[in-house]
PDB file of C-alpha atoms in Angstrom:
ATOM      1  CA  UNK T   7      94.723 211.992  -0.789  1.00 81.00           C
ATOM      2  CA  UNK T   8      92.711 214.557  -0.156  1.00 84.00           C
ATOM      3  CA  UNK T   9      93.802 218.657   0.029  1.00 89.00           C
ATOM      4  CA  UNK T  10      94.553 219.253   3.780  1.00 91.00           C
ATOM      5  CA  UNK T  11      91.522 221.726   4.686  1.00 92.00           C
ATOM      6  CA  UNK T  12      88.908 218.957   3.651  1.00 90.00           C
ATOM      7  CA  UNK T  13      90.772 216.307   5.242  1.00 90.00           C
ATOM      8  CA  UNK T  14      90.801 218.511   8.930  1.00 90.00           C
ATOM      9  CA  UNK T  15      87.287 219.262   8.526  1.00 91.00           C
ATOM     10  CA  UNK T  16      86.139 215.575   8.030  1.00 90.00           C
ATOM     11  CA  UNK T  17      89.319 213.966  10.123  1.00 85.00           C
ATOM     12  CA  UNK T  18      89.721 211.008   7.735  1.00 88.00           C
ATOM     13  CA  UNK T  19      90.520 209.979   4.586  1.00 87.00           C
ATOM     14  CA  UNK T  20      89.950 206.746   2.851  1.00 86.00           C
ATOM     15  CA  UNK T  21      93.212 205.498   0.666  1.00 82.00           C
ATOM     16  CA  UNK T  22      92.186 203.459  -2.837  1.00 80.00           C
ATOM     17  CA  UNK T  23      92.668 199.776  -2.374  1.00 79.00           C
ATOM     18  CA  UNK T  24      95.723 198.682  -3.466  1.00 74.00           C
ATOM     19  CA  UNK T  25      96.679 196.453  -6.667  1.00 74.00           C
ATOM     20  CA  UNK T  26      99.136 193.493  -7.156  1.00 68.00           C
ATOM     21  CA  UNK T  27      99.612 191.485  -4.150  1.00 63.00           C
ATOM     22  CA  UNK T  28      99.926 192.373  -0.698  1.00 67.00           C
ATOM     23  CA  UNK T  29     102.825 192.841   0.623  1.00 67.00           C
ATOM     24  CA  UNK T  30     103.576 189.767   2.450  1.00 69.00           C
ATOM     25  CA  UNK T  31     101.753 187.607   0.455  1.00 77.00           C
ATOM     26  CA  UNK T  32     104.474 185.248  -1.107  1.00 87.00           C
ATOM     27  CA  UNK T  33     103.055 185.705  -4.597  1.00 85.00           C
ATOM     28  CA  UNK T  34     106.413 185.351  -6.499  1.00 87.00           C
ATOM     29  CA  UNK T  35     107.807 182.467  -4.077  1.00 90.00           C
ATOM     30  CA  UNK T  36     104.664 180.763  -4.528  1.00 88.00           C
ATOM     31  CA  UNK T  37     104.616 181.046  -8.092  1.00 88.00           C
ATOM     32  CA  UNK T  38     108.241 180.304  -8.908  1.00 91.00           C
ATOM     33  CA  UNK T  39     110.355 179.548  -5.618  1.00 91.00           C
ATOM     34  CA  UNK T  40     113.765 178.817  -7.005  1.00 93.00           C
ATOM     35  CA  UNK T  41     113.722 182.401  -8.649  1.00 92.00           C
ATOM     36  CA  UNK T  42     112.261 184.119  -5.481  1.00 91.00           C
ATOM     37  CA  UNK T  43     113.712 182.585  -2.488  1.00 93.00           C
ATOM     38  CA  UNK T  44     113.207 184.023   1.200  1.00 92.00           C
ATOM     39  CA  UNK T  45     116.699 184.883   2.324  1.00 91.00           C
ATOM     40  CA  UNK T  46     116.483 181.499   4.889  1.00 90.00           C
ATOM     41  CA  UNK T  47     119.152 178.801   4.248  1.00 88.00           C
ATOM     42  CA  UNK T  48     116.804 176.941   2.364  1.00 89.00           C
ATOM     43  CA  UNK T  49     115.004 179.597   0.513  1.00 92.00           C
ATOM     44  CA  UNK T  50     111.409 178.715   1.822  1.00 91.00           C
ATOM     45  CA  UNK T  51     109.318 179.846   5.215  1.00 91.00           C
ATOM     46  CA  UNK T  52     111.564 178.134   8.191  1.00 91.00           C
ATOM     47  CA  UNK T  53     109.334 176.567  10.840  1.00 94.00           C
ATOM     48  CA  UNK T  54     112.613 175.038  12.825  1.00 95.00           C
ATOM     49  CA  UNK T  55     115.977 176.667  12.302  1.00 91.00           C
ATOM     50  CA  UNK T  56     118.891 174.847  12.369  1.00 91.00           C
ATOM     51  CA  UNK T  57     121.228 177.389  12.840  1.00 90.00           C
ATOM     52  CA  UNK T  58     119.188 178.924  16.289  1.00 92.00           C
ATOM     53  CA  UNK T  59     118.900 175.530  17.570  1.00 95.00           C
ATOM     54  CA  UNK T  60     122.881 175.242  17.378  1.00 96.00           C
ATOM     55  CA  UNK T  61     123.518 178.022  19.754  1.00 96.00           C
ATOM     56  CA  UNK T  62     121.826 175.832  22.421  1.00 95.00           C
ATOM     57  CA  UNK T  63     120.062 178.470  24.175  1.00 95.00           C
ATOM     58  CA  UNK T  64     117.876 177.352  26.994  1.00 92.00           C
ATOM     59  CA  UNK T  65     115.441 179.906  26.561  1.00 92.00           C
ATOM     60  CA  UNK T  66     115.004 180.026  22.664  1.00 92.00           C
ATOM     61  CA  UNK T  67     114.609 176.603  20.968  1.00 94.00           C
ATOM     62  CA  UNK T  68     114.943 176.151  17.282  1.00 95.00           C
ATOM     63  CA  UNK T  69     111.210 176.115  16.647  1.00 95.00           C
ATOM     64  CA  UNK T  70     108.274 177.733  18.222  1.00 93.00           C
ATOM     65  CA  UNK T  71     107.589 176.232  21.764  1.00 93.00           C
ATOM     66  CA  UNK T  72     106.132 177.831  25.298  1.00 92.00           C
ATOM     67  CA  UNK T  73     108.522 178.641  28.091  1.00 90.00           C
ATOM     68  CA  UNK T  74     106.982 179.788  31.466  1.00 90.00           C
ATOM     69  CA  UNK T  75     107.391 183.167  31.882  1.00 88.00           C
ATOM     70  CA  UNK T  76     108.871 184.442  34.939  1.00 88.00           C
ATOM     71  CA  UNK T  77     106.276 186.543  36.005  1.00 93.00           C
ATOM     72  CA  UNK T  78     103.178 185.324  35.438  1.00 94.00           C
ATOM     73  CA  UNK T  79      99.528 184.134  37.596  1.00 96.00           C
ATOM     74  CA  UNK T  80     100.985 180.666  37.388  1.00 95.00           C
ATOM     75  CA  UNK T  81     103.972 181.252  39.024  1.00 95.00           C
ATOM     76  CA  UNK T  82     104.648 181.370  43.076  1.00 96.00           C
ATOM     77  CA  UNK T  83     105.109 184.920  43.286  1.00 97.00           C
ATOM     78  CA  UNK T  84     101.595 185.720  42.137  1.00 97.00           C
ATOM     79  CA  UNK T  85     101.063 184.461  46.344  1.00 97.00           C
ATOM     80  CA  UNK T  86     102.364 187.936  47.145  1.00 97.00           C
ATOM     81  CA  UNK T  87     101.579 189.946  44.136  1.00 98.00           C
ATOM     82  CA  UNK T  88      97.769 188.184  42.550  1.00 98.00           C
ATOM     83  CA  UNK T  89      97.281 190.614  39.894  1.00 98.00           C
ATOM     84  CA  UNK T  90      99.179 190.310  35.831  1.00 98.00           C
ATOM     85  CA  UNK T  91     100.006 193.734  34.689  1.00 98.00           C
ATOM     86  CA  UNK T  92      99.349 194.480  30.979  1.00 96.00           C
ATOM     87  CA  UNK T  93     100.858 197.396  30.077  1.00 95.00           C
ATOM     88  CA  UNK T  94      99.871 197.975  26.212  1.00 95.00           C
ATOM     89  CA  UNK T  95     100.449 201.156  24.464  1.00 95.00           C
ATOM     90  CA  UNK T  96      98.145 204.438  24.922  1.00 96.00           C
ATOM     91  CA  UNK T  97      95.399 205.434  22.292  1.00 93.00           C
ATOM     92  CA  UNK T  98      95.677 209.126  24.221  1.00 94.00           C
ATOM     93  CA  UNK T  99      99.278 209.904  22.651  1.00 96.00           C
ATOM     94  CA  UNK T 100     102.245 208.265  20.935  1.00 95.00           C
ATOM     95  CA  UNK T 101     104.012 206.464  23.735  1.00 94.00           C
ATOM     96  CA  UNK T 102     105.065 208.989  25.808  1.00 96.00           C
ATOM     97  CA  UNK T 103     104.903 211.905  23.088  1.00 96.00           C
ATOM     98  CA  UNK T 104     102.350 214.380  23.825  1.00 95.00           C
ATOM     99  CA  UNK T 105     101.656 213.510  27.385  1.00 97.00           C
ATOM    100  CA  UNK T 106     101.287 216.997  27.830  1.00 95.00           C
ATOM    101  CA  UNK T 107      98.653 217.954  25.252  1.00 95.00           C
ATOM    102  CA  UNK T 108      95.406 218.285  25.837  1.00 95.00           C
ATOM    103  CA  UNK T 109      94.024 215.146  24.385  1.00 95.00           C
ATOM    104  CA  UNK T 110      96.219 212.939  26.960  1.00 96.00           C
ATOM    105  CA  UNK T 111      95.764 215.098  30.308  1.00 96.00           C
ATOM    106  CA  UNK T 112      91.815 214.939  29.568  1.00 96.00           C
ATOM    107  CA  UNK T 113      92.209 210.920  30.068  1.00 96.00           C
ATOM    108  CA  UNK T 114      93.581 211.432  33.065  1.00 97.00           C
ATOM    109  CA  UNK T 115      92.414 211.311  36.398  1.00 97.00           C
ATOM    110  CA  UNK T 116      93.276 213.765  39.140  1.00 96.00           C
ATOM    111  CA  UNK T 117      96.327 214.172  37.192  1.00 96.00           C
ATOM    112  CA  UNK T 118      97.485 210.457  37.125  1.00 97.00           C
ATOM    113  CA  UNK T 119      96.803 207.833  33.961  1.00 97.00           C
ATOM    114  CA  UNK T 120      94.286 205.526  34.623  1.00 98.00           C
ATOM    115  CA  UNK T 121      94.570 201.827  35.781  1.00 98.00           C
ATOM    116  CA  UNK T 122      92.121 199.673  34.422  1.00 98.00           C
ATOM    117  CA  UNK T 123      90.632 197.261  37.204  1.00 98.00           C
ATOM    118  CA  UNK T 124      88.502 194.505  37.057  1.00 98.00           C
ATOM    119  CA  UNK T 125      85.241 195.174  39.614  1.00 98.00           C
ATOM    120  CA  UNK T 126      85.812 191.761  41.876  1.00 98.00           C
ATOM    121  CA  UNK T 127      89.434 192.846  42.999  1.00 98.00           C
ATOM    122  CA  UNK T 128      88.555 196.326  43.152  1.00 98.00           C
ATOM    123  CA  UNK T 129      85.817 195.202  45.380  1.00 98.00           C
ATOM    124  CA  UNK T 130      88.245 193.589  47.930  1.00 97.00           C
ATOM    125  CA  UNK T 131      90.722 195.942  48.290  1.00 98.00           C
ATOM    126  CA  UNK T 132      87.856 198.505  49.065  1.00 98.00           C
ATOM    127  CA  UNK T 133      88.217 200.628  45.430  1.00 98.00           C
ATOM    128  CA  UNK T 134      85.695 202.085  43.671  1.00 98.00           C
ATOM    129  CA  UNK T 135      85.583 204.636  40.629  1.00 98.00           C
ATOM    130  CA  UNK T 136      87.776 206.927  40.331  1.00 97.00           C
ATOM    131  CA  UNK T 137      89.870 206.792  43.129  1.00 98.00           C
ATOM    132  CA  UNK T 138      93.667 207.199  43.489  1.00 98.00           C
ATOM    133  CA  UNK T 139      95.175 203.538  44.169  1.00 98.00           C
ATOM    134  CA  UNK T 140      99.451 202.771  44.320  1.00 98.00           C
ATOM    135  CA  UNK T 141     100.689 199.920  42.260  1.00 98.00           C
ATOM    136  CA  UNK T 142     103.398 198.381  43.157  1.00 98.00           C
ATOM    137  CA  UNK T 143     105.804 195.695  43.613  1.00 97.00           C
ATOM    138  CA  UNK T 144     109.389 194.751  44.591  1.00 96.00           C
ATOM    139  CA  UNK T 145     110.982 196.658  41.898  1.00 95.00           C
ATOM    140  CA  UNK T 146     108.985 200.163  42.731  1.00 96.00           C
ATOM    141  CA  UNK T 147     105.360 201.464  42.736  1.00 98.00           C
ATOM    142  CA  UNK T 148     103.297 204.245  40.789  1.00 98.00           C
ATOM    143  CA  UNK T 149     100.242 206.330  41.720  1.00 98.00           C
ATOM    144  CA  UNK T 150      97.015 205.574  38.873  1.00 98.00           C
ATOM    145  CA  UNK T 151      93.644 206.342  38.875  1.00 98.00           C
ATOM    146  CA  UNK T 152      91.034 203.415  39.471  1.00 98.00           C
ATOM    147  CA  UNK T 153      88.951 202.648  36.370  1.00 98.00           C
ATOM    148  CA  UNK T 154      86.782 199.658  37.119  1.00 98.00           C
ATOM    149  CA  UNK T 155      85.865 197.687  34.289  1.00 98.00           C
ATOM    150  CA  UNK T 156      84.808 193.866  33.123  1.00 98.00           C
ATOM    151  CA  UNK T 157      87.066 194.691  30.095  1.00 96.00           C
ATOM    152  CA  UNK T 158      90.267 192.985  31.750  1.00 97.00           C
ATOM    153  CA  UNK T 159      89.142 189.822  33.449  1.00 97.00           C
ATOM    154  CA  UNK T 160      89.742 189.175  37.258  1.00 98.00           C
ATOM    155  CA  UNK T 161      93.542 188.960  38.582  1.00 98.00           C
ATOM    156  CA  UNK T 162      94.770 191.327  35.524  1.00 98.00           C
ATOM    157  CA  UNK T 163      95.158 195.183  35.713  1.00 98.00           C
ATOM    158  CA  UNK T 164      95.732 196.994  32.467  1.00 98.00           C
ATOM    159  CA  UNK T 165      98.207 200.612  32.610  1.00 98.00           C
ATOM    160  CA  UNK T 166      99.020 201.904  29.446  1.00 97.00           C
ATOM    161  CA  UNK T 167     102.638 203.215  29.143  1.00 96.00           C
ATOM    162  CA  UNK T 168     104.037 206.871  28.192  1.00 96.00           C
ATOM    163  CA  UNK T 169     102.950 208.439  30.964  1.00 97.00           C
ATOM    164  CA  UNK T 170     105.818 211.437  31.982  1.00 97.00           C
ATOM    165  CA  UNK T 171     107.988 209.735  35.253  1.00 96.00           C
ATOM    166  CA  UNK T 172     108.096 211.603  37.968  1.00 97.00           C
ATOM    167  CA  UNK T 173     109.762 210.471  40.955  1.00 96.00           C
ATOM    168  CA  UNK T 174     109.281 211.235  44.325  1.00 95.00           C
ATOM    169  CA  UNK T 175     112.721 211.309  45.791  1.00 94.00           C
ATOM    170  CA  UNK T 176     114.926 211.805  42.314  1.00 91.00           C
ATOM    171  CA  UNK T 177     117.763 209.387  41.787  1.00 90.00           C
ATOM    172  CA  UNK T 178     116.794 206.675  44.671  1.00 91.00           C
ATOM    173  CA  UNK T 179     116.011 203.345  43.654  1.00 88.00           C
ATOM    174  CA  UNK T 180     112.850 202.024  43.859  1.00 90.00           C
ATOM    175  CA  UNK T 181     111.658 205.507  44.697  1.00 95.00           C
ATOM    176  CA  UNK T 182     107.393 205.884  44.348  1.00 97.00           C
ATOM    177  CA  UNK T 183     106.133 207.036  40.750  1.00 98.00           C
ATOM    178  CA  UNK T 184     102.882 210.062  40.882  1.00 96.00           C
ATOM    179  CA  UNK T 185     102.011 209.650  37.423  1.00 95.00           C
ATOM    180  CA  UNK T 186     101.891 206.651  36.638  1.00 96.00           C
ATOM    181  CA  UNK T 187     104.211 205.054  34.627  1.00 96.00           C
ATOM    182  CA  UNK T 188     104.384 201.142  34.377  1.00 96.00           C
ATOM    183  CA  UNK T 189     108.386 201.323  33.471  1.00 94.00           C
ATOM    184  CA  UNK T 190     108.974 201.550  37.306  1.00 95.00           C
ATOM    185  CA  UNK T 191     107.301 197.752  37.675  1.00 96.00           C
ATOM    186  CA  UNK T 192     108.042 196.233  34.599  1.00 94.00           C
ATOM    187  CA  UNK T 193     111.277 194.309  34.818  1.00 92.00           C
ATOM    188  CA  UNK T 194     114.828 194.767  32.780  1.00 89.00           C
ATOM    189  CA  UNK T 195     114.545 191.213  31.383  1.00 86.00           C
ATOM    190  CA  UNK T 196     114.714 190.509  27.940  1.00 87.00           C
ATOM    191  CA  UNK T 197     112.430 187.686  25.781  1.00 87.00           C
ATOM    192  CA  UNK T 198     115.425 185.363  25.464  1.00 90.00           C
ATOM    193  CA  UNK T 199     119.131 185.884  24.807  1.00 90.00           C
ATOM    194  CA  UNK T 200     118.751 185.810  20.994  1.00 91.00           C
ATOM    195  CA  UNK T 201     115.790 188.671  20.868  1.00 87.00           C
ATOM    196  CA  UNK T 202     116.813 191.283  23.767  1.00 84.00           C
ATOM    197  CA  UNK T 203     113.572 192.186  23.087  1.00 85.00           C
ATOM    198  CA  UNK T 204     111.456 193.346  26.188  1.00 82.00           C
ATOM    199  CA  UNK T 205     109.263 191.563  28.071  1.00 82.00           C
ATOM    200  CA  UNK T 206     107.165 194.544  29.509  1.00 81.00           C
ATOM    201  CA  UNK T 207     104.102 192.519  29.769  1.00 85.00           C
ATOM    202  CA  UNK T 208     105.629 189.823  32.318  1.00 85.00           C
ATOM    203  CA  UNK T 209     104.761 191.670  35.221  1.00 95.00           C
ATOM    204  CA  UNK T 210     103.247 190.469  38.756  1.00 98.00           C
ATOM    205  CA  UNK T 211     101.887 193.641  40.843  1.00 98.00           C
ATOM    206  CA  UNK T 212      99.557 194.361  43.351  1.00 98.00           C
ATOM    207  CA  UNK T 213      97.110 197.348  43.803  1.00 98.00           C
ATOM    208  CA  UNK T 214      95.950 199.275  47.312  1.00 98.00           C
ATOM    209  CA  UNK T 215      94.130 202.302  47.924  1.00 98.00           C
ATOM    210  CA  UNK T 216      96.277 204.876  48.164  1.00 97.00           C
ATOM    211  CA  UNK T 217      95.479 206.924  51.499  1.00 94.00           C
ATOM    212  CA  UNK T 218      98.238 209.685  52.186  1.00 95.00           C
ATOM    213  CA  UNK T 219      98.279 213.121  50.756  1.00 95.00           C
ATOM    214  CA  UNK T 220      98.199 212.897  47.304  1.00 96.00           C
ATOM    215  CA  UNK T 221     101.535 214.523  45.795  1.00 95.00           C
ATOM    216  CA  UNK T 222     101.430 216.909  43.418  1.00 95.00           C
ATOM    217  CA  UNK T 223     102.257 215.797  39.384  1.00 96.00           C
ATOM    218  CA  UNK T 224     105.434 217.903  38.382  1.00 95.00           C
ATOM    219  CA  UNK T 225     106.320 215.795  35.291  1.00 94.00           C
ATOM    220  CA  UNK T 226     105.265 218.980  33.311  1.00 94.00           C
ATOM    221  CA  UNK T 227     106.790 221.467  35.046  1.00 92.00           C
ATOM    222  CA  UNK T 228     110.130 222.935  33.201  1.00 88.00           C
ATOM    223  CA  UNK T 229     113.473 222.676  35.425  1.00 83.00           C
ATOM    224  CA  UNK T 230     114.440 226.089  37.131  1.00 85.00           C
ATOM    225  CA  UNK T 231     116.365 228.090  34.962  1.00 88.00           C
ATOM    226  CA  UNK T 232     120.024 229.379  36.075  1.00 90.00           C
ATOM    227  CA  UNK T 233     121.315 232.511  34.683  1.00 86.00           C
TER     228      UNK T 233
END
Protein backbone atom coordinates (compact mmCIF):
# COMPACT_ATOMS: atom_id res chain seq x y z
CA UNK A 1 0.00 0.00 0.00
CA UNK A 2 0.96 3.14 -0.50
CA UNK A 3 2.35 5.87 2.45
CA UNK A 4 -0.84 7.78 3.53
CA UNK A 5 0.05 11.42 2.11
CA UNK A 6 0.29 9.98 -1.56
CA UNK A 7 -2.63 7.90 -1.15
CA UNK A 8 -4.92 11.32 0.07
CA UNK A 9 -3.53 13.24 -2.65
CA UNK A 10 -4.46 10.71 -5.46
CA UNK A 11 -7.64 9.08 -3.38
CA UNK A 12 -6.90 5.51 -4.54
CA UNK A 13 -4.74 2.88 -4.46
CA UNK A 14 -4.50 -0.16 -6.58
CA UNK A 15 -3.78 -3.58 -4.41
CA UNK A 16 -1.38 -6.35 -6.42
CA UNK A 17 -3.47 -9.15 -7.76
CA UNK A 18 -3.61 -11.84 -5.66
CA UNK A 19 -1.95 -15.49 -6.02
CA UNK A 20 -3.30 -19.05 -5.32
CA UNK A 21 -6.91 -19.36 -5.76
CA UNK A 22 -9.62 -17.18 -4.94
CA UNK A 23 -11.17 -17.47 -2.13
CA UNK A 24 -14.25 -19.27 -2.89
CA UNK A 25 -13.07 -21.06 -5.60
CA UNK A 26 -13.27 -24.80 -4.42
CA UNK A 27 -9.71 -25.49 -5.57
CA UNK A 28 -8.88 -28.14 -2.87
CA UNK A 29 -12.54 -29.80 -2.96
CA UNK A 30 -12.24 -29.92 -6.55
CA UNK A 31 -8.98 -31.39 -6.58
CA UNK A 32 -9.32 -33.93 -3.80
CA UNK A 33 -12.96 -33.87 -2.20
CA UNK A 34 -12.75 -36.59 0.38
CA UNK A 35 -9.75 -34.63 2.02
CA UNK A 36 -11.49 -31.17 1.69
CA UNK A 37 -15.08 -31.55 2.32
CA UNK A 38 -17.60 -28.48 2.71
CA UNK A 39 -18.92 -28.83 6.22
CA UNK A 40 -22.59 -30.08 4.48
CA UNK A 41 -23.74 -33.62 5.49
CA UNK A 42 -22.41 -34.90 2.47
CA UNK A 43 -19.27 -32.96 2.11
CA UNK A 44 -20.07 -31.43 -1.41
CA UNK A 45 -22.14 -28.03 -2.57
CA UNK A 46 -25.95 -28.90 -1.33
CA UNK A 47 -28.50 -27.85 -3.94
CA UNK A 48 -31.57 -29.51 -1.74
CA UNK A 49 -31.09 -30.01 1.97
CA UNK A 50 -32.53 -32.64 3.64
CA UNK A 51 -32.32 -31.51 6.93
CA UNK A 52 -34.27 -27.80 6.01
CA UNK A 53 -36.81 -29.65 4.17
CA UNK A 54 -37.57 -31.71 7.50
CA UNK A 55 -38.58 -28.75 9.49
CA UNK A 56 -41.53 -28.40 7.05
CA UNK A 57 -41.57 -24.78 6.84
CA UNK A 58 -44.09 -23.32 4.49
CA UNK A 59 -42.11 -20.51 3.58
CA UNK A 60 -38.55 -22.09 3.12
CA UNK A 61 -38.46 -25.32 1.05
CA UNK A 62 -35.48 -27.57 1.00
CA UNK A 63 -34.18 -26.26 -2.31
CA UNK A 64 -34.27 -22.98 -4.04
CA UNK A 65 -37.89 -22.14 -5.24
CA UNK A 66 -40.01 -18.59 -5.61
CA UNK A 67 -42.60 -17.70 -3.03
CA UNK A 68 -44.75 -14.54 -3.70
CA UNK A 69 -43.74 -11.95 -1.69
CA UNK A 70 -46.17 -10.18 0.33
CA UNK A 71 -45.67 -6.93 -0.89
CA UNK A 72 -45.07 -6.76 -4.20
CA UNK A 73 -46.74 -5.03 -7.89
CA UNK A 74 -48.36 -8.41 -8.31
CA UNK A 75 -50.15 -8.50 -5.35
CA UNK A 76 -53.79 -6.78 -4.56
CA UNK A 77 -52.54 -4.18 -2.43
CA UNK A 78 -50.47 -2.57 -5.16
CA UNK A 79 -54.60 -1.29 -6.08
CA UNK A 80 -54.06 1.16 -3.23
CA UNK A 81 -50.39 1.61 -3.05
CA UNK A 82 -48.99 1.19 -7.30
CA UNK A 83 -45.50 1.99 -6.64
CA UNK A 84 -42.45 -1.02 -5.28
CA UNK A 85 -40.14 0.68 -2.94
CA UNK A 86 -36.42 -0.23 -3.28
CA UNK A 87 -34.67 0.90 -0.59
CA UNK A 88 -30.83 -0.07 -1.31
CA UNK A 89 -28.03 1.26 0.67
CA UNK A 90 -26.55 4.99 0.26
CA UNK A 91 -23.25 5.71 -1.75
CA UNK A 92 -23.40 9.31 0.35
CA UNK A 93 -22.42 7.57 3.82
CA UNK A 94 -22.22 4.20 5.56
CA UNK A 95 -25.82 3.38 6.33
CA UNK A 96 -26.76 5.83 8.55
CA UNK A 97 -23.08 6.82 9.72
CA UNK A 98 -22.14 10.18 8.71
CA UNK A 99 -25.50 11.52 7.81
CA UNK A 100 -24.31 14.55 9.19
CA UNK A 101 -21.10 15.21 7.26
CA UNK A 102 -20.81 17.17 4.60
CA UNK A 103 -20.61 14.70 1.82
CA UNK A 104 -24.27 13.28 2.76
CA UNK A 105 -26.19 16.72 3.53
CA UNK A 106 -24.80 17.98 -0.03
CA UNK A 107 -27.06 14.99 -1.61
CA UNK A 108 -29.75 16.20 -0.05
CA UNK A 109 -32.49 18.21 -1.01
CA UNK A 110 -34.02 21.01 1.03
CA UNK A 111 -32.75 19.05 3.82
CA UNK A 112 -34.53 15.68 3.03
CA UNK A 113 -32.75 12.47 1.05
CA UNK A 114 -33.82 12.14 -2.24
CA UNK A 115 -36.49 9.75 -3.74
CA UNK A 116 -35.73 8.55 -6.97
CA UNK A 117 -38.92 8.69 -9.34
CA UNK A 118 -39.55 7.46 -12.54
CA UNK A 119 -40.84 10.63 -14.98
CA UNK A 120 -44.42 8.85 -16.05
CA UNK A 121 -45.67 8.62 -12.31
CA UNK A 122 -44.12 11.73 -11.39
CA UNK A 123 -46.01 13.14 -14.25
CA UNK A 124 -49.44 12.06 -12.82
CA UNK A 125 -49.24 12.93 -9.50
CA UNK A 126 -48.23 16.51 -10.74
CA UNK A 127 -44.20 16.24 -9.53
CA UNK A 128 -41.51 17.62 -11.09
CA UNK A 129 -37.71 18.16 -10.06
CA UNK A 130 -36.90 18.79 -7.05
CA UNK A 131 -39.85 19.10 -5.18
CA UNK A 132 -40.76 17.91 -1.65
CA UNK A 133 -43.24 14.78 -2.08
CA UNK A 134 -44.58 12.39 1.29
CA UNK A 135 -44.25 8.69 0.92
CA UNK A 136 -46.25 6.76 2.58
CA UNK A 137 -48.31 3.87 3.40
CA UNK A 138 -50.30 2.04 6.12
CA UNK A 139 -47.43 1.51 8.33
CA UNK A 140 -46.24 5.45 8.31
CA UNK A 141 -44.95 8.04 5.77
CA UNK A 142 -41.62 10.14 5.24
CA UNK A 143 -40.91 13.51 3.61
CA UNK A 144 -38.08 13.00 0.32
CA UNK A 145 -37.07 15.07 -2.25
CA UNK A 146 -38.33 14.28 -5.93
CA UNK A 147 -35.51 13.13 -8.23
CA UNK A 148 -37.02 12.17 -11.55
CA UNK A 149 -35.20 9.73 -13.41
CA UNK A 150 -35.62 6.73 -16.22
CA UNK A 151 -33.06 4.92 -13.96
CA UNK A 152 -35.90 3.00 -11.92
CA UNK A 153 -38.53 1.90 -14.37
CA UNK A 154 -42.28 2.96 -14.03
CA UNK A 155 -44.31 1.75 -10.76
CA UNK A 156 -40.85 1.55 -8.65
CA UNK A 157 -39.42 4.41 -6.44
CA UNK A 158 -35.91 3.98 -5.18
CA UNK A 159 -34.97 5.72 -1.26
CA UNK A 160 -31.80 4.83 -0.04
CA UNK A 161 -31.70 4.09 3.75
CA UNK A 162 -29.57 5.81 6.71
CA UNK A 163 -31.10 8.80 6.62
CA UNK A 164 -31.28 10.30 10.61
CA UNK A 165 -35.33 9.61 11.80
CA UNK A 166 -36.93 12.28 12.90
CA UNK A 167 -40.38 12.10 13.92
CA UNK A 168 -42.92 14.50 13.98
CA UNK A 169 -44.87 13.74 17.08
CA UNK A 170 -42.05 11.49 19.12
CA UNK A 171 -43.21 8.15 20.42
CA UNK A 172 -46.72 7.89 18.36
CA UNK A 173 -47.11 5.22 16.03
CA UNK A 174 -47.22 5.70 12.63
CA UNK A 175 -46.20 9.27 13.31
CA UNK A 176 -44.87 11.27 9.75
CA UNK A 177 -40.95 10.99 9.07
CA UNK A 178 -39.10 14.79 7.70
CA UNK A 179 -36.06 13.21 6.61
CA UNK A 180 -36.65 10.61 5.03
CA UNK A 181 -36.04 7.41 6.21
CA UNK A 182 -37.55 4.24 4.46
CA UNK A 183 -37.49 2.18 8.02
CA UNK A 184 -40.88 3.92 8.78
CA UNK A 185 -42.50 1.95 5.49
CA UNK A 186 -40.61 -1.00 5.30
CA UNK A 187 -42.29 -3.79 7.20
CA UNK A 188 -41.02 -5.97 10.46
CA UNK A 189 -41.27 -9.22 8.44
CA UNK A 190 -38.59 -11.47 8.12
CA UNK A 191 -37.45 -13.64 4.68
CA UNK A 192 -38.78 -16.88 6.17
CA UNK A 193 -38.73 -18.42 9.64
CA UNK A 194 -35.34 -20.13 9.13
CA UNK A 195 -33.39 -16.71 7.92
CA UNK A 196 -35.01 -13.79 10.18
CA UNK A 197 -33.37 -12.00 7.76
CA UNK A 198 -35.16 -8.71 6.58
CA UNK A 199 -37.14 -8.20 3.87
CA UNK A 200 -36.69 -4.32 3.53
CA UNK A 201 -37.17 -4.39 -0.12
CA UNK A 202 -40.89 -5.90 0.00
CA UNK A 203 -42.46 -2.73 0.24
CA UNK A 204 -45.78 -1.29 -1.54
CA UNK A 205 -45.96 2.71 -1.12
CA UNK A 206 -47.38 5.48 -2.72
CA UNK A 207 -45.99 9.05 -3.39
CA UNK A 208 -48.01 12.70 -3.35
CA UNK A 209 -46.86 16.09 -3.46
CA UNK A 210 -46.40 17.22 -0.33
CA UNK A 211 -48.28 20.72 0.09
CA UNK A 212 -48.25 21.93 3.86
CA UNK A 213 -45.52 23.85 5.51
CA UNK A 214 -42.57 22.07 5.20
CA UNK A 215 -41.21 21.12 8.85
CA UNK A 216 -38.07 21.85 9.83
CA UNK A 217 -35.18 18.71 9.87
CA UNK A 218 -34.03 18.44 13.63
CA UNK A 219 -32.41 14.97 13.28
CA UNK A 220 -29.08 16.92 13.82
CA UNK A 221 -29.84 18.97 16.42
CA UNK A 222 -28.26 17.73 19.99
CA UNK A 223 -31.00 17.12 22.86
CA UNK A 224 -31.22 20.11 25.42
CA UNK A 225 -28.84 19.75 28.00
CA UNK A 226 -30.01 19.65 31.86
CA UNK A 227 -27.69 20.80 34.45
Amino acid sequence: MPGFDDFWRSSTAELPALSGPFPGSFEALRADPQRFPLPTPSGRIEIFSEEIDSFGYDDCAGHPTWFEPVEWLGADLSDRFPLHLISNQPASRLHSQYDNGGHSLGSKIRGREPVTINPLDAASRGIENGMIVRVYNDRGSCLAGAVLSDDVMPGVVQLSTGAWWDPVQPGLSGTMDRHSNPNVLTADRPCSRLSQGPSALSALVDVELYGDPLPEVLAFTPPHLEH
